[in-house]
Amino acid sequence: MRRTGIVAGIGSAVPARTVTNHQLAERMDTSDQWIRSRTGIAERRVIEPGTSTSDLAVEAGLRALRSAGTDRVDAVVLATATPDHQVPATAPAVAARLDLPGVPAYDVSAVCTGFLYGLSSGLGLIAQEAADTVLVIGADAFTTIIDPTDRNTAPIFGDGAGAVVLRAGAPDEPGAVAAMELGSDGRLAELIIVPAGGSRQRSSGVPAAPGDHFMLMQGREVFKHAVVRMTDSARSVLARAGWPLDSVDLLVGHQANARILHSVAEQLGLPPERAFLNLDRYGNTAAGSIPLALHEAAATGVLKPGDRVLTAAFGAGTTWGAACLTWPDVSAG
Ligand code: ACO
C-alpha cells in the first residue's frame, strides 16, 4: 500500500497580549462596529517587542510534539512569510531550539496558504522515505510588517502559530490526507505585497522609504479571488476524495474574514454552522491560521475523532489550496 503521512499530534501558540477593536479605533479612523460587521474580528493577539515568529513556532511545535507523545522528528518544515531574518531561514533555529539539531529544516513561503504548502511538503518527505516523522509548523507575526495606523490592514491581522506532527502510515488510516490541491497565480502578486526588503527593491537602486517595508493589500479584490479559489479547490478535493458534500462535518478554512468563510460554505452548499470560526479572537494569523483553528476545534470537541474535515486557504502570491482528512484520535491538550 502507498505510504503517506498521518496527523499524529497538534498544538498551537498565541502571544499573551490582546489588542481589541476599540483600542485600534483610538489610533485610526475605524470602529469596533465596522471591523466586526465587515470581518467578524473582535480582537487579535500581538507579539511583544523582543519576540518573533520563531518564539511562536517553537511553542506550537513543542505542544504538537507533546500531543504526539514524542520529542523526536526526522524533519521540520516551517511555513512562514514573516521569518526572523531574510537570511537564514527560520526553521533551522526552530529545530535547534526544539533540541533537534541535525534534522533537515526549511521554510516554505506561501503566505496565508503556507500551512497547506508546508503540509504537502511534509507529506512528500514521508512518501519519498526521506523521513518517517515530520513536524509541520505554520507561524506568522504579521503585526511586525503592518503599518499600525493603516486601517486597511491593521484590523485584519494578528500573530499566531499552529503545528502538526506527521508520522508514516497508510492512506486508509484516520489522519491521512484524503486529497489535496494547491495553486498559484503570480499575475495577481500586487494584490498583497511588501514592496521593500527583497532583491527587487534593492536592484532598482532606489532607497526604500520607511513605509515600503509595510504590507499593502487591495482587500476588496483579494476577497473576490479568495471566495472563488477556496470554493473551487474545496470542490475539487472533495471530488478527488469521493466525499459527498453532506459527509463533511466541519469546514476549517483559513481565518481571514467571516464573510469569506460563510460565502465559501454557501457556494459549496454547506450550512454556515459547519464553517468553524475563531478569527473573532485572533484575526488573520496567516500560516498559523489553519493549524490554530484545527487545534482549537479539536481541543473544544467541535472536531471529534472520525469527523470529516475540509480545509481551504487563499493568500498572497496569489496562492490557494484545499485538503480533506478524517480527523484522527489525537490528544489536543
Ligand atoms: N474602518 C472603517 N472603514 C473602513 C475600514 C476600516 N478599517 N477599511 C475600509 N473602510 C472603508 C473604505 O474606505 C470604504 O469606504 P468608501 O465606501 O467610502 O470608499 C468602505 O469602508 C468599504 O471598503 P472595502 O475595502 O470595500 O471594504 P470590504 O467590505 O471589502 O472589507 C476587508 C475590507 C475587510 C479588507 C475585506 O475586503 C477582506 O477581508 N478582504 C480579504 C482579505 C484576505 O482574505 N486576506 C487573506 C489573504 S492575506 C495574506 O495572504 C497576507
Coordinates of C-alpha atoms and ligand atoms in Angstrom, one line a residue:
M1 CA 0.0 0.0 0.0
R2 CA 1.1 3.6 -0.7
R3 CA 3.0 5.2 2.2
T4 CA 1.7 8.6 3.4
G5 CA 1.8 11.0 6.4
I6 CA -0.8 10.7 9.2
V7 CA -1.6 13.5 11.6
A8 CA -0.3 12.2 15.0
G9 CA -0.2 15.4 17.1
I10 CA -1.4 19.0 17.1
G11 CA -0.5 22.2 19.0
S12 CA -0.7 26.0 18.8
A13 CA 0.5 29.1 20.4
V14 CA -0.6 32.8 20.5
P15 CA 1.0 35.8 22.2
A16 CA -0.5 36.8 25.6
R17 CA -1.2 40.5 24.6
T18 CA -4.7 41.2 23.2
V19 CA -5.5 44.3 21.1
T20 CA -9.2 45.0 20.8
N21 CA -11.0 46.8 18.0
H22 CA -11.7 49.6 20.5
Q23 CA -8.0 50.0 21.1
L24 CA -7.4 50.2 17.3
A25 CA -10.1 52.8 16.9
E26 CA -8.2 55.0 19.3
R27 CA -5.3 55.3 16.7
M28 CA -7.1 55.2 13.4
D29 CA -10.3 56.1 11.7
T30 CA -12.3 52.9 12.3
S31 CA -14.7 51.4 14.8
D32 CA -15.5 48.2 16.6
Q33 CA -18.8 48.1 14.7
W34 CA -17.1 48.4 11.3
I35 CA -14.5 45.8 11.9
R36 CA -16.9 43.3 13.5
S37 CA -19.5 43.6 10.8
R38 CA -17.1 43.6 7.8
T39 CA -14.7 40.9 9.1
G40 CA -16.1 39.1 12.2
I41 CA -12.9 40.1 14.1
A42 CA -13.2 41.5 17.7
E43 CA -9.6 41.3 18.9
R44 CA -6.2 39.9 17.9
R45 CA -3.0 38.8 19.6
V46 CA 0.2 40.8 19.2
I47 CA 3.7 39.8 20.0
E48 CA 5.8 41.9 22.3
P49 CA 8.9 43.7 21.1
G50 CA 11.9 41.3 21.6
T51 CA 9.8 38.3 20.5
S52 CA 9.4 37.0 16.9
T53 CA 7.9 34.3 14.7
S54 CA 10.4 31.6 15.9
D55 CA 9.2 32.0 19.5
L56 CA 5.6 31.2 18.4
A57 CA 6.8 28.4 16.2
V58 CA 8.8 26.8 19.0
E59 CA 5.9 26.9 21.4
A60 CA 3.4 25.5 18.9
G61 CA 6.0 22.8 17.9
L62 CA 6.6 21.8 21.4
R63 CA 2.9 21.4 22.1
A64 CA 2.4 19.3 18.9
L65 CA 5.3 17.0 19.9
R66 CA 3.8 16.6 23.3
S67 CA 0.4 15.8 21.8
A68 CA 2.1 13.1 19.6
G69 CA 3.8 11.7 22.7
T70 CA 7.3 12.2 21.3
D71 CA 10.3 14.6 21.4
R72 CA 11.9 13.5 18.1
V73 CA 11.0 14.0 14.5
D74 CA 13.1 13.5 11.3
A75 CA 12.4 16.9 9.7
V76 CA 11.0 20.3 10.5
V77 CA 9.0 22.3 7.9
L78 CA 8.1 25.9 8.8
A79 CA 5.5 27.8 6.8
T80 CA 6.0 31.5 7.3
A81 CA 6.0 34.8 5.5
T82 CA 7.5 36.7 8.4
P83 CA 10.7 34.8 9.1
D84 CA 13.0 36.1 11.9
H85 CA 15.6 37.2 9.2
Q86 CA 15.7 37.3 5.4
V87 CA 18.8 35.1 5.7
P88 CA 19.0 32.4 7.1
A89 CA 15.7 30.5 7.1
T90 CA 14.0 30.4 10.5
A91 CA 13.3 26.6 10.5
P92 CA 16.8 25.5 11.5
A93 CA 16.8 27.9 14.5
V94 CA 13.4 26.4 15.5
A95 CA 14.7 22.9 15.1
A96 CA 17.7 23.7 17.3
R97 CA 15.5 25.2 20.0
L98 CA 13.4 22.1 19.9
D99 CA 16.6 20.1 20.6
L100 CA 16.5 18.6 17.1
P101 CA 19.9 19.8 15.7
G102 CA 21.0 17.9 12.6
V103 CA 17.5 17.3 11.1
P104 CA 16.6 18.8 7.8
A105 CA 14.7 22.1 8.5
Y106 CA 13.5 24.6 6.0
D107 CA 11.0 27.4 5.4
V108 CA 8.1 27.3 3.0
S109 CA 6.7 30.7 1.8
A110 CA 3.1 30.7 0.6
V111 CA 1.7 33.4 3.0
C112 CA -1.9 32.5 4.1
T113 CA -1.8 29.2 2.2
G114 CA 1.6 28.4 3.8
F115 CA 0.3 25.7 6.1
L116 CA -1.2 23.7 3.3
Y117 CA 2.0 24.1 1.2
G118 CA 4.1 23.0 4.3
L119 CA 1.8 20.1 4.9
S120 CA 2.2 19.0 1.3
S121 CA 6.0 19.2 1.6
G122 CA 5.9 17.2 4.9
L123 CA 3.8 14.5 3.2
G124 CA 6.2 14.4 0.3
L125 CA 9.2 13.8 2.7
I126 CA 7.3 10.8 4.1
A127 CA 6.2 9.5 0.8
Q128 CA 9.8 9.6 -0.5
E129 CA 11.0 7.8 2.6
A130 CA 13.2 10.8 3.4
A131 CA 11.6 10.9 6.8
D132 CA 9.3 8.8 9.0
T133 CA 8.1 11.7 11.1
V134 CA 7.8 15.4 10.2
L135 CA 6.9 18.5 12.3
V136 CA 5.0 20.9 10.1
I137 CA 4.6 24.4 11.7
G138 CA 2.7 27.4 10.4
A139 CA 3.7 30.6 12.2
D140 CA 3.5 34.2 11.4
A141 CA 3.8 37.6 13.1
F142 CA 2.2 39.9 10.6
T143 CA 1.8 42.7 13.1
T144 CA 5.6 43.2 12.6
I145 CA 5.0 44.1 8.9
I146 CA 1.8 46.0 9.2
D147 CA 1.6 49.8 9.4
P148 CA -0.1 50.2 12.8
T149 CA -2.1 53.2 11.6
D150 CA -3.3 51.6 8.3
R151 CA -7.0 50.8 8.6
N152 CA -6.9 48.6 5.5
T153 CA -4.6 46.0 7.2
A154 CA -4.1 46.6 10.9
P155 CA -7.6 45.5 11.9
I156 CA -7.3 42.2 9.9
F157 CA -4.0 40.6 11.1
G158 CA -2.9 39.1 14.3
D159 CA 0.1 36.9 15.4
G160 CA -0.1 33.1 16.0
A161 CA 1.1 29.6 15.2
G162 CA 0.0 26.0 14.9
A163 CA 1.7 22.8 14.2
V164 CA 1.1 19.1 13.4
V165 CA 3.3 16.1 13.8
L166 CA 3.1 13.7 10.8
R167 CA 4.1 10.0 11.0
A168 CA 4.3 7.5 8.3
G169 CA 1.2 5.4 7.8
A170 CA -1.3 4.1 5.3
P171 CA -3.8 6.2 3.3
D172 CA -6.8 4.5 4.8
E173 CA -5.9 5.4 8.4
P174 CA -7.7 8.3 10.1
G175 CA -5.5 11.3 10.0
A176 CA -4.3 10.6 6.4
V177 CA -4.9 13.5 3.9
A178 CA -7.5 12.0 1.5
A179 CA -6.9 14.6 -1.2
M180 CA -5.0 17.9 -1.6
E181 CA -4.8 20.6 -4.2
L182 CA -2.5 23.6 -4.4
G183 CA -2.4 26.5 -6.9
S184 CA -0.9 29.9 -7.6
D185 CA -1.3 32.9 -9.9
G186 CA 1.6 35.3 -9.7
R187 CA -0.1 37.7 -12.1
L188 CA -2.0 38.9 -9.0
A189 CA 1.1 39.4 -6.9
E190 CA 0.5 43.1 -6.5
L191 CA -2.8 42.5 -4.6
I192 CA -0.9 41.8 -1.3
I193 CA 2.7 42.9 -1.3
V194 CA 5.5 44.2 0.9
P195 CA 7.3 46.5 -1.6
A196 CA 10.7 46.6 0.1
G197 CA 13.1 44.2 1.7
G198 CA 13.7 41.9 -1.2
S199 CA 16.2 41.8 -4.1
R200 CA 13.8 43.6 -6.4
Q201 CA 13.6 46.8 -4.4
R202 CA 17.4 46.8 -3.9
S203 CA 18.2 46.1 -7.6
S204 CA 16.0 49.2 -8.5
G205 CA 18.7 51.3 -6.9
V206 CA 16.0 53.5 -5.2
P207 CA 16.4 53.6 -1.5
A208 CA 13.3 52.3 0.3
A209 CA 11.1 54.7 2.2
P210 CA 10.2 53.5 5.8
G211 CA 6.6 52.7 4.8
D212 CA 7.8 50.4 1.9
H213 CA 8.5 47.7 4.5
F214 CA 4.8 47.5 5.4
M215 CA 2.4 45.2 3.7
L216 CA -0.1 46.7 1.2
M217 CA -3.4 44.9 0.5
Q218 CA -6.2 45.5 -2.0
G219 CA -8.8 43.9 0.3
R220 CA -11.8 44.0 -1.9
E221 CA -10.1 42.3 -4.9
V222 CA -8.5 39.7 -2.5
F223 CA -11.9 39.0 -1.1
K224 CA -13.4 38.1 -4.5
H225 CA -10.5 35.8 -5.6
A226 CA -10.4 34.2 -2.1
V227 CA -14.1 33.1 -2.3
V228 CA -13.7 31.7 -5.9
R229 CA -10.4 29.9 -5.3
M230 CA -11.2 28.4 -1.9
T231 CA -14.6 27.2 -3.2
D232 CA -13.1 25.6 -6.4
S233 CA -10.3 23.9 -4.5
A234 CA -12.6 22.6 -1.9
R235 CA -14.9 21.2 -4.6
S236 CA -12.0 19.6 -6.4
V237 CA -10.6 17.8 -3.3
L238 CA -14.0 16.5 -2.3
A239 CA -14.4 15.1 -5.8
R240 CA -11.0 13.5 -5.8
A241 CA -11.6 12.0 -2.3
G242 CA -15.0 10.8 -3.4
W243 CA -16.6 12.5 -0.5
P244 CA -20.2 13.7 -0.9
L245 CA -20.7 17.3 0.4
D246 CA -23.1 16.3 3.1
S247 CA -20.4 13.9 4.6
V248 CA -18.3 17.0 5.5
D249 CA -18.6 17.6 9.3
L250 CA -16.5 20.7 9.5
L251 CA -15.0 23.3 7.2
V252 CA -11.9 24.7 8.9
G253 CA -10.9 27.4 6.4
H254 CA -8.2 30.0 6.5
Q255 CA -9.4 32.5 9.0
A256 CA -9.3 35.8 7.1
N257 CA -12.8 37.1 7.2
A258 CA -16.1 35.5 8.5
R259 CA -17.8 36.7 5.3
I260 CA -15.3 34.9 3.1
L261 CA -15.8 31.7 5.1
H262 CA -19.6 32.0 5.0
S263 CA -19.6 32.7 1.3
V264 CA -17.4 29.6 0.7
A265 CA -19.8 27.5 2.8
E266 CA -22.7 28.9 0.9
Q267 CA -21.2 28.4 -2.5
L268 CA -20.4 24.8 -1.6
G269 CA -23.9 24.3 -0.2
L270 CA -22.7 23.7 3.4
P271 CA -24.8 25.1 6.3
P272 CA -23.0 28.2 7.8
E273 CA -22.7 26.5 11.2
R274 CA -20.4 23.9 9.7
A275 CA -17.8 26.6 9.0
F276 CA -15.5 26.8 12.0
L277 CA -14.6 30.4 13.1
N278 CA -12.1 31.5 15.7
L279 CA -11.0 34.7 13.9
D280 CA -13.2 36.7 16.3
R281 CA -10.4 36.3 18.8
Y282 CA -7.3 36.0 16.6
G283 CA -7.9 37.8 13.3
N284 CA -5.9 36.5 10.3
T285 CA -2.7 34.8 11.6
A286 CA -1.6 33.8 8.0
A287 CA 0.3 30.5 8.0
G288 CA -0.7 30.0 11.7
S289 CA -4.4 30.2 10.9
I290 CA -5.4 26.7 9.8
P291 CA -3.5 24.7 12.4
L292 CA -4.5 27.2 15.1
A293 CA -8.2 26.7 14.1
L294 CA -7.8 22.9 13.8
H295 CA -6.3 22.7 17.3
E296 CA -9.0 24.9 18.9
A297 CA -11.7 22.9 17.1
A298 CA -10.2 19.6 18.4
A299 CA -9.5 20.9 21.9
T300 CA -13.0 22.1 22.4
G301 CA -14.7 19.0 21.0
V302 CA -16.1 20.7 17.9
L303 CA -13.9 18.4 15.8
K304 CA -14.1 14.8 17.0
P305 CA -12.2 11.7 16.0
G306 CA -13.8 10.3 12.9
D307 CA -15.2 13.6 11.7
R308 CA -14.6 14.5 8.1
V309 CA -12.8 17.9 7.9
L310 CA -12.3 20.1 4.9
T311 CA -9.8 22.9 4.9
A312 CA -9.1 25.6 2.3
A313 CA -7.0 28.7 2.1
F314 CA -6.2 31.7 -0.1
G315 CA -3.3 34.1 0.3
A316 CA -0.7 36.5 -1.2
G317 CA 1.2 35.3 -4.2
T318 CA -1.5 34.7 -5.0
T319 CA -1.7 31.1 -3.7
W320 CA -4.5 28.8 -2.7
G321 CA -5.2 25.3 -1.8
A322 CA -7.5 22.8 0.0
A323 CA -7.2 19.4 1.7
C324 CA -9.6 17.0 3.3
L325 CA -9.0 14.4 6.0
T326 CA -10.8 12.2 8.6
W327 CA -9.8 13.6 12.0
P328 CA -7.7 11.2 14.0
D329 CA -7.8 10.3 17.6
V330 CA -5.1 12.7 18.8
S331 CA -4.7 14.4 22.1
A332 CA -5.4 18.1 21.6
G333 CA -4.5 19.2 25.1
Ligands
ACO1 N1 -12.7 51.1 9.2 C1 -13.7 51.8 8.7 N2 -13.9 51.9 7.4 C2 -13.1 51.3 6.5 C3 -12.1 50.5 7.0 C4 -11.9 50.4 8.4 N3 -10.9 49.6 9.0 N4 -11.4 49.9 6.0 C5 -12.0 50.3 4.9 N5 -13.1 51.2 5.2 C6 -14.0 51.9 4.3 C7 -13.4 52.1 2.9 O1 -12.7 53.2 2.9 C8 -14.7 52.1 2.1 O2 -15.3 53.4 2.2 P1 -16.0 54.0 0.9 O3 -17.1 53.1 0.5 O4 -16.4 55.4 1.4 O5 -14.9 54.1 -0.1 C9 -15.6 51.1 2.8 O6 -15.1 51.0 4.2 C10 -15.6 49.8 2.2 O7 -14.3 49.4 1.9 P2 -13.9 48.0 1.3 O8 -12.4 47.9 1.2 O9 -14.8 47.7 0.1 O10 -14.4 47.0 2.5 P3 -14.7 45.5 2.4 O11 -16.0 45.2 2.8 O12 -14.1 44.8 1.2 O13 -13.7 45.0 3.7 C11 -11.7 43.9 4.0 C12 -12.3 45.2 3.6 C13 -12.1 43.5 5.4 C14 -10.2 44.1 4.0 C15 -12.1 42.8 3.1 O14 -12.0 43.2 1.7 C16 -11.3 41.5 3.2 O15 -11.4 40.8 4.2 N6 -10.5 41.1 2.2 C17 -9.8 39.9 2.1 C18 -8.6 39.9 2.9 C19 -8.0 38.5 2.9 O16 -8.6 37.5 2.7 N7 -6.7 38.4 3.1 C20 -6.2 37.0 3.0 C21 -5.0 36.9 2.4 S1 -3.9 38.0 3.1 C22 -2.4 37.3 3.0 O17 -2.1 36.3 2.4 C23 -1.3 38.0 3.8

